[in-house]
C-alpha cells in the first residue's frame, strides 16, 4: 500500500470537533476533544465515537457506562485546544469550563453549542482506538440554530492548515 496515499485519503474525511466528557461513580472526571464521531442509527438513536484506547477519557467513559458529546461551535478553537490536554476538575469547572451534571452524570459544558448525552451500548476494541457505540438518551442546544446545523459546528480544518488527526 502507498502509505502517503493512505494518509492523504484518510485525511480527506471531514470531521467536526466535540468534547467527550464522562464522570465515574467515584467522582473521577475526564474530558477530551474528539473528532471521529458519527450518527449510527435513527431507531434507537445511536452514535459511534472513536476514542484513544489508552486515554483517561476512554477509561472513565467505559467505567461510567455513559458520556456526553459537547458540540463545539464555530469560533471555539481555543476550547478544542484546551481539551487536547488532560482535564483538571475544580469545583464545577473542568479545565476552567463551567459544567452541569447531565442525566447520566456526564458533565455538560455550559459554553458549547449543544450536546448529546449517551449510554454506552457496546465497545469495539480493535487497534489503538476503541469504537464506543452509544444510545442518545438526552440532547440540548445552547440556542436555536439558524440555517444548516452542520454549518454551526467547528470542523477540524478550522484549527489550521497544520492540524490533522487521521491518516
Coordinates of N, CA and C in Angstrom, one line a residue:
X1 N 0.8 -1.2 0.0 CA 0.0 0.0 0.0 C 0.9 1.2 0.0
X2 N 0.4 2.2 -0.7 CA 1.1 3.5 -0.7 C 0.8 4.3 0.6
X3 N 1.7 4.4 1.5 CA 1.4 4.9 2.8 C 1.0 6.4 2.7
X4 N 1.6 7.2 1.8 CA 1.3 8.6 1.6 C -0.1 8.7 1.1
X5 N -0.5 7.9 0.1 CA -1.8 8.0 -0.4 C -2.9 7.6 0.7
X6 N -2.6 6.6 1.4 CA -3.5 6.2 2.5 C -3.7 7.3 3.5
X7 N -2.6 7.9 3.9 CA -2.7 9.0 4.9 C -3.5 10.2 4.3
X8 N -3.2 10.5 3.1 CA -3.9 11.7 2.4 C -5.4 11.4 2.3
X9 N -5.7 10.2 1.8 CA -7.1 9.9 1.6 C -7.9 9.8 2.9
X10 N -7.3 9.3 3.9 CA -8.0 9.2 5.2 C -8.2 10.7 5.8
X11 N -7.2 11.5 5.5 CA -7.4 12.9 5.9 C -8.4 13.7 5.1
X12 N -8.9 13.1 4.0 CA -9.9 13.8 3.2 C -11.3 13.6 3.8
X13 N -11.4 12.7 4.8 CA -12.7 12.5 5.5 C -12.9 13.7 6.5
X14 N -14.0 14.5 6.3 CA -14.2 15.7 7.1 C -14.7 15.3 8.5
X15 N -14.3 16.1 9.5 CA -14.7 15.8 10.9 C -15.1 17.1 11.6
X16 N -16.1 17.0 12.4 CA -16.5 18.0 13.4 C -15.6 17.8 14.6
X17 N -15.7 18.8 15.5 CA -15.0 18.7 16.8 C -16.0 18.7 18.0
X18 N -15.7 17.8 18.9 CA -16.5 17.6 20.1 C -15.7 17.4 21.3
X19 N -16.2 17.8 22.5 CA -15.5 17.4 23.7 C -16.3 16.3 24.4
X20 N -15.7 15.1 24.5 CA -16.3 14.0 25.2 C -16.0 14.2 26.6
X21 N -17.1 14.1 27.4 CA -17.0 14.2 28.9 C -17.6 13.0 29.6
X22 N -17.1 12.6 30.7 CA -17.6 11.5 31.4 C -17.2 11.6 32.9
X23 N -18.1 11.0 33.7 CA -17.8 11.1 35.2 C -18.2 9.7 35.8
X24 N -17.2 9.1 36.4 CA -17.3 7.8 37.1 C -18.0 8.0 38.4
X25 N -18.6 6.9 39.0 CA -19.3 6.9 40.3 C -18.4 7.4 41.4
X26 N -17.0 7.2 41.3 CA -16.1 7.6 42.3 C -15.8 9.1 42.2
X27 N -16.4 9.8 41.2 CA -16.1 11.2 41.0 C -15.1 11.6 40.0
X28 N -14.3 10.6 39.5 CA -13.3 10.9 38.5 C -13.9 11.4 37.3
X29 N -13.4 12.5 36.7 CA -13.9 13.1 35.5 C -12.8 13.1 34.4
X30 N -13.3 13.0 33.2 CA -12.4 13.1 32.0 C -13.1 13.9 31.0
X31 N -12.3 14.6 30.2 CA -12.8 15.4 29.1 C -11.7 15.4 28.0
X32 N -12.1 15.2 26.8 CA -11.1 15.2 25.7 C -11.8 15.6 24.4
X33 N -11.0 16.4 23.6 CA -11.5 16.7 22.3 C -11.4 15.5 21.4
X34 N -12.5 15.2 20.7 CA -12.6 14.0 19.8 C -13.2 14.5 18.5
X35 N -12.9 13.7 17.4 CA -13.4 14.1 16.1 C -13.9 12.9 15.3
X36 N -13.6 11.7 15.7 CA -14.1 10.6 15.0 C -15.5 10.2 15.5
X37 N -16.5 10.9 15.1 CA -17.9 10.8 15.6 C -18.8 10.7 14.4
X38 N -19.8 9.8 14.5 CA -20.9 9.8 13.5 C -22.2 9.3 14.2
X39 N -23.3 9.7 13.6 CA -24.6 9.1 14.0 C -24.6 7.7 13.3
X40 N -25.1 6.7 14.0 CA -25.0 5.3 13.6 C -26.4 4.7 13.4
X41 N -27.5 5.3 13.9 CA -28.8 4.7 13.8 C -29.9 5.8 14.2
X42 N -31.0 5.7 13.5 CA -32.2 6.5 13.9 C -32.9 6.0 15.0
X43 N -33.2 4.6 15.0 CA -34.0 4.0 16.0 C -33.4 2.7 16.4
X44 N -32.9 2.6 17.6 CA -32.7 3.6 18.5 C -31.7 4.6 18.1
X45 N -31.7 5.9 18.6 CA -30.7 6.8 18.2 C -29.3 6.5 18.7
X46 N -28.4 6.1 17.8 CA -27.1 5.7 18.2 C -26.0 6.6 17.6
X47 N -24.9 6.8 18.3 CA -23.7 7.4 17.8 C -22.6 6.4 18.0
X48 N -21.5 6.6 17.1 CA -20.3 5.9 17.2 C -19.2 6.9 17.4
X49 N -18.3 6.6 18.3 CA -17.2 7.5 18.6 C -15.9 6.7 18.7
X50 N -14.8 7.2 18.0 CA -13.5 6.6 18.2 C -12.8 7.3 19.3
X51 N -12.3 6.5 20.3 CA -11.6 7.1 21.4 C -10.3 6.4 21.7
X52 N -9.2 7.1 21.8 CA -7.9 6.6 22.0 C -7.9 5.6 23.2
X53 N -7.5 4.3 22.9 CA -7.7 3.3 23.9 C -6.9 3.5 25.2
X54 N -5.8 4.1 25.2 CA -5.0 4.3 26.4 C -5.3 5.7 27.1
X55 N -6.4 6.3 26.7 CA -6.6 7.7 27.3 C -7.5 7.6 28.5
X56 N -7.4 8.7 29.3 CA -8.3 8.8 30.5 C -9.7 8.9 30.1
X57 N -10.0 9.5 29.0 CA -11.4 9.6 28.6 C -12.0 8.3 28.3
X58 N -11.2 7.4 27.7 CA -11.6 6.0 27.4 C -11.9 5.3 28.7
X59 N -11.0 5.3 29.6 CA -11.1 4.6 30.9 C -12.4 5.1 31.7
X60 N -12.5 6.4 31.8 CA -13.6 6.9 32.6 C -15.0 6.7 31.9
X61 N -15.1 6.9 30.6 CA -16.3 6.7 29.9 C -16.7 5.2 30.0
X62 N -15.8 4.3 29.7 CA -16.1 2.9 29.8 C -16.5 2.5 31.2
X63 N -15.8 2.9 32.2 CA -16.2 2.6 33.6 C -17.6 3.1 33.9
X64 N -17.8 4.4 33.5 CA -19.1 5.0 33.8 C -20.3 4.4 33.0
X65 N -20.0 3.9 31.9 CA -21.0 3.4 31.0 C -21.9 4.5 30.4
X66 N -21.3 5.7 30.4 CA -22.1 6.9 29.8 C -21.1 8.0 29.5
X67 N -21.5 8.9 28.6 CA -20.6 10.0 28.3 C -21.5 11.1 27.6
X68 N -21.0 12.3 27.5 CA -21.6 13.3 26.7 C -20.7 13.7 25.6
X69 N -21.3 14.1 24.5 CA -20.5 14.7 23.4 C -21.0 16.2 23.3
X70 N -20.1 17.1 23.7 CA -20.4 18.5 23.7 C -19.9 19.1 22.3
X71 N -20.9 19.6 21.5 CA -20.6 20.0 20.2 C -19.9 21.4 20.2
X72 N -18.7 21.5 19.6 CA -18.1 22.8 19.6 C -18.6 23.6 18.4
X73 N -18.8 24.9 18.6 CA -19.3 25.8 17.6 C -18.2 26.6 16.9
X74 N -18.5 27.1 15.7 CA -17.5 27.9 15.0 C -17.0 29.0 16.0
X75 N -15.7 29.2 16.0 CA -15.1 30.2 16.9 C -14.6 29.6 18.2
X76 N -14.8 28.3 18.4 CA -14.4 27.8 19.7 C -13.1 27.0 19.6
X77 N -12.2 27.4 18.7 CA -10.9 26.8 18.5 C -10.2 26.6 19.9
X78 N -10.2 27.7 20.7 CA -9.4 27.6 21.9 C -9.9 26.6 22.9
X79 N -11.2 26.3 22.8 CA -11.8 25.3 23.7 C -11.4 23.9 23.2
X80 N -11.3 23.7 21.9 CA -10.8 22.5 21.3 C -9.4 22.2 21.8
X81 N -8.6 23.2 21.7 CA -7.2 23.1 22.2 C -7.1 22.8 23.7
X82 N -8.0 23.4 24.5 CA -8.0 23.2 25.9 C -8.1 21.7 26.3
X83 N -9.0 21.0 25.5 CA -9.2 19.6 25.9 C -8.4 18.6 25.1
X84 N -7.3 19.2 24.4 CA -6.3 18.3 23.8 C -5.4 17.9 25.0
X85 N -5.4 18.6 26.1 CA -4.6 18.2 27.3 C -5.5 17.6 28.4
X86 N -4.9 16.9 29.3 CA -5.7 16.2 30.4 C -6.5 17.2 31.1
X87 N -7.7 16.8 31.5 CA -8.7 17.7 32.1 C -8.4 17.8 33.6
X88 N -8.7 19.0 34.1 CA -8.5 19.3 35.5 C -9.8 19.8 36.2
X89 N -10.3 18.9 37.1 CA -11.6 19.2 37.8 C -11.3 20.1 39.0
X90 N -12.0 21.3 39.0 CA -12.0 22.1 40.2 C -13.4 22.7 40.4
X91 N -14.1 22.2 41.4 CA -15.4 22.6 41.7 C -16.4 22.2 40.6
X92 N -17.1 23.2 40.1 CA -18.0 22.9 38.9 C -17.4 23.4 37.6
X93 N -16.0 23.3 37.5 CA -15.4 23.5 36.2 C -14.4 22.4 35.9
X94 N -14.3 22.2 34.6 CA -13.3 21.2 34.1 C -12.4 22.1 33.2
X95 N -11.1 22.1 33.6 CA -10.1 22.9 32.9 C -10.6 24.4 32.7
X96 N -11.3 24.9 33.7 CA -11.8 26.3 33.7 C -13.1 26.4 33.0
X97 N -13.7 25.4 32.5 CA -15.0 25.5 31.8 C -16.2 25.0 32.7
X98 N -17.1 25.9 33.0 CA -18.3 25.5 33.8 C -19.1 24.4 33.2
X99 N -19.6 23.5 34.0 CA -20.4 22.4 33.6 C -21.5 22.1 34.6
X100 N -22.5 21.4 34.1 CA -23.5 20.8 35.0 C -23.6 19.3 34.7
X101 N -24.0 18.6 35.7 CA -24.2 17.1 35.5 C -25.4 16.9 34.7
X102 N -25.3 16.0 33.7 CA -26.4 15.6 32.9 C -27.2 14.5 33.6
X103 N -28.1 13.9 32.9 CA -29.0 12.9 33.5 C -28.2 11.6 33.8
X104 N -27.1 11.3 33.1 CA -26.3 10.2 33.4 C -25.1 10.5 34.3
X105 N -25.0 11.8 34.7 CA -23.9 12.2 35.5 C -22.8 12.8 34.7
X106 N -22.8 12.6 33.3 CA -21.7 13.1 32.5 C -21.8 14.6 32.5
X107 N -20.6 15.3 32.6 CA -20.6 16.7 32.5 C -21.1 17.3 31.2
X108 N -22.0 18.3 31.3 CA -22.4 19.0 30.1 C -21.8 20.4 30.2
X109 N -20.9 20.7 29.2 CA -20.2 22.0 29.2 C -21.2 23.2 28.9
X110 N -21.1 24.2 29.7 CA -22.1 25.3 29.5 C -21.8 26.1 28.3
X111 N -20.6 26.2 27.8 CA -20.2 27.1 26.7 C -20.3 26.5 25.3
X112 N -20.7 25.2 25.1 CA -20.7 24.6 23.8 C -22.1 24.8 23.1
X113 N -22.1 24.6 21.8 CA -23.4 24.8 21.0 C -24.5 23.9 21.4
X114 N -24.1 22.7 21.8 CA -25.1 21.7 22.1 C -24.5 20.4 22.6
X115 N -25.3 19.4 23.0 CA -24.7 18.2 23.5 C -25.7 17.0 23.2
X116 N -25.1 15.9 23.1 CA -25.9 14.6 23.2 C -25.3 13.9 24.4
X117 N -26.2 13.3 25.2 CA -25.7 12.5 26.3 C -26.1 11.1 26.0
X118 N -25.1 10.2 26.3 CA -25.2 8.8 25.8 C -24.9 7.8 26.8
X119 N -25.6 6.6 26.7 CA -25.3 5.4 27.5 C -24.6 4.5 26.6
X120 N -23.5 4.0 27.0 CA -22.6 3.1 26.3 C -23.3 1.7 26.1
X121 N -23.4 1.3 24.8 CA -24.1 0.1 24.4 C -23.1 -1.0 24.1
X122 N -22.0 -0.7 23.4 CA -21.0 -1.6 23.0 C -19.7 -0.9 22.8
X123 N -18.6 -1.6 23.1 CA -17.3 -1.1 22.9 C -16.6 -2.1 22.0
X124 N -16.1 -1.6 20.8 CA -15.4 -2.4 19.9 C -13.9 -2.1 20.1
X125 N -13.1 -3.0 20.6 CA -11.7 -2.8 21.0 C -10.8 -3.5 20.0
X126 N -10.5 -2.7 18.9 CA -9.5 -3.2 17.9 C -8.6 -2.0 17.6
X127 N -7.3 -2.2 17.6 CA -6.4 -1.1 17.3 C -6.2 -0.1 18.4
X128 N -5.6 1.0 18.1 CA -5.2 2.0 19.1 C -6.3 2.9 19.6
X129 N -7.5 2.8 18.9 CA -8.7 3.5 19.3 C -9.8 2.4 19.4
X130 N -10.7 2.6 20.4 CA -11.9 1.8 20.5 C -13.0 2.6 19.9
X131 N -14.0 1.8 19.4 CA -15.2 2.5 19.0 C -16.3 2.3 20.0
X132 N -16.8 3.4 20.6 CA -17.9 3.3 21.5 C -19.2 3.5 20.7
X133 N -20.1 2.5 20.8 CA -21.4 2.6 20.2 C -22.3 3.0 21.4
X134 N -23.1 4.1 21.3 CA -23.8 4.5 22.4 C -25.2 5.0 22.0
X135 N -26.2 4.8 22.9 CA -27.5 5.3 22.6 C -27.7 6.7 23.2
X136 N -28.2 7.6 22.4 CA -28.5 9.0 22.8 C -29.7 9.0 23.7
X137 N -29.5 9.5 25.0 CA -30.6 9.5 26.0 C -31.0 10.9 26.3
X138 N -30.3 11.9 25.9 CA -30.7 13.3 26.1 C -29.9 14.1 25.1
X139 N -30.4 15.3 24.8 CA -29.8 16.2 23.9 C -30.3 17.7 24.2
X140 N -29.4 18.6 23.9 CA -29.8 20.0 24.2 C -29.0 21.0 23.3
X141 N -29.6 22.2 23.1 CA -28.9 23.2 22.4 C -28.8 24.4 23.3
X142 N -27.7 25.2 23.1 CA -27.4 26.4 23.9 C -28.4 27.5 23.4
X143 N -28.7 27.5 22.1 CA -29.6 28.4 21.5 C -30.1 27.8 20.2
X144 N -31.2 28.3 19.6 CA -31.7 27.8 18.4 C -30.6 28.0 17.2
X145 N -30.6 27.0 16.3 CA -29.7 27.1 15.2 C -30.4 27.6 14.0
X146 N -29.9 28.6 13.3 CA -30.5 29.1 12.0 C -29.6 28.5 10.9
X147 N -30.3 28.2 9.8 CA -29.5 27.6 8.7 C -29.2 26.1 8.9
X148 N -28.2 25.6 8.2 CA -27.8 24.2 8.3 C -27.2 24.0 9.7
X149 N -27.6 23.0 10.4 CA -27.0 22.7 11.7 C -25.5 22.4 11.6
X150 N -25.1 21.7 10.5 CA -23.6 21.4 10.4 C -22.8 22.6 10.1
X151 N -23.4 23.7 9.6 CA -22.6 25.0 9.4 C -22.3 25.6 10.7
X152 N -22.9 25.3 11.8 CA -22.7 25.9 13.1 C -21.5 25.2 13.9
X153 N -21.1 24.0 13.3 CA -20.1 23.2 14.0 C -18.7 23.6 13.7
X154 N -17.8 23.5 14.7 CA -16.4 23.7 14.4 C -15.9 22.4 13.8
X155 N -15.1 22.6 12.7 CA -14.5 21.5 12.0 C -13.0 21.4 12.3
X156 N -12.5 20.2 12.1 CA -11.1 20.0 12.4 C -10.2 21.0 11.5
X157 N -10.7 21.2 10.3 CA -9.9 22.1 9.4 C -9.9 23.5 9.9
X158 N -10.8 23.9 10.8 CA -10.9 25.3 11.3 C -9.7 25.5 12.3
X159 N -9.0 24.5 12.7 CA -7.9 24.6 13.6 C -6.6 25.0 13.0
X160 N -6.6 25.0 11.6 CA -5.4 25.5 10.9 C -4.9 24.4 9.9
X161 N -4.1 24.9 9.0 CA -3.5 24.1 8.0 C -2.7 22.9 8.4
X162 N -2.1 23.0 9.6 CA -1.2 22.0 10.1 C -1.7 21.1 11.2
X163 N -3.0 21.2 11.4 CA -3.6 20.4 12.4 C -4.4 19.2 11.8
X164 N -4.0 18.0 12.0 CA -4.6 16.8 11.5 C -4.8 15.8 12.6
X165 N -5.8 14.9 12.4 CA -5.9 13.8 13.3 C -6.5 12.7 12.4
X166 N -5.7 11.9 11.8 CA -6.1 10.9 10.9 C -5.0 10.5 9.9
X167 N -5.2 9.4 9.3 CA -4.2 9.0 8.2 C -3.3 8.0 8.7

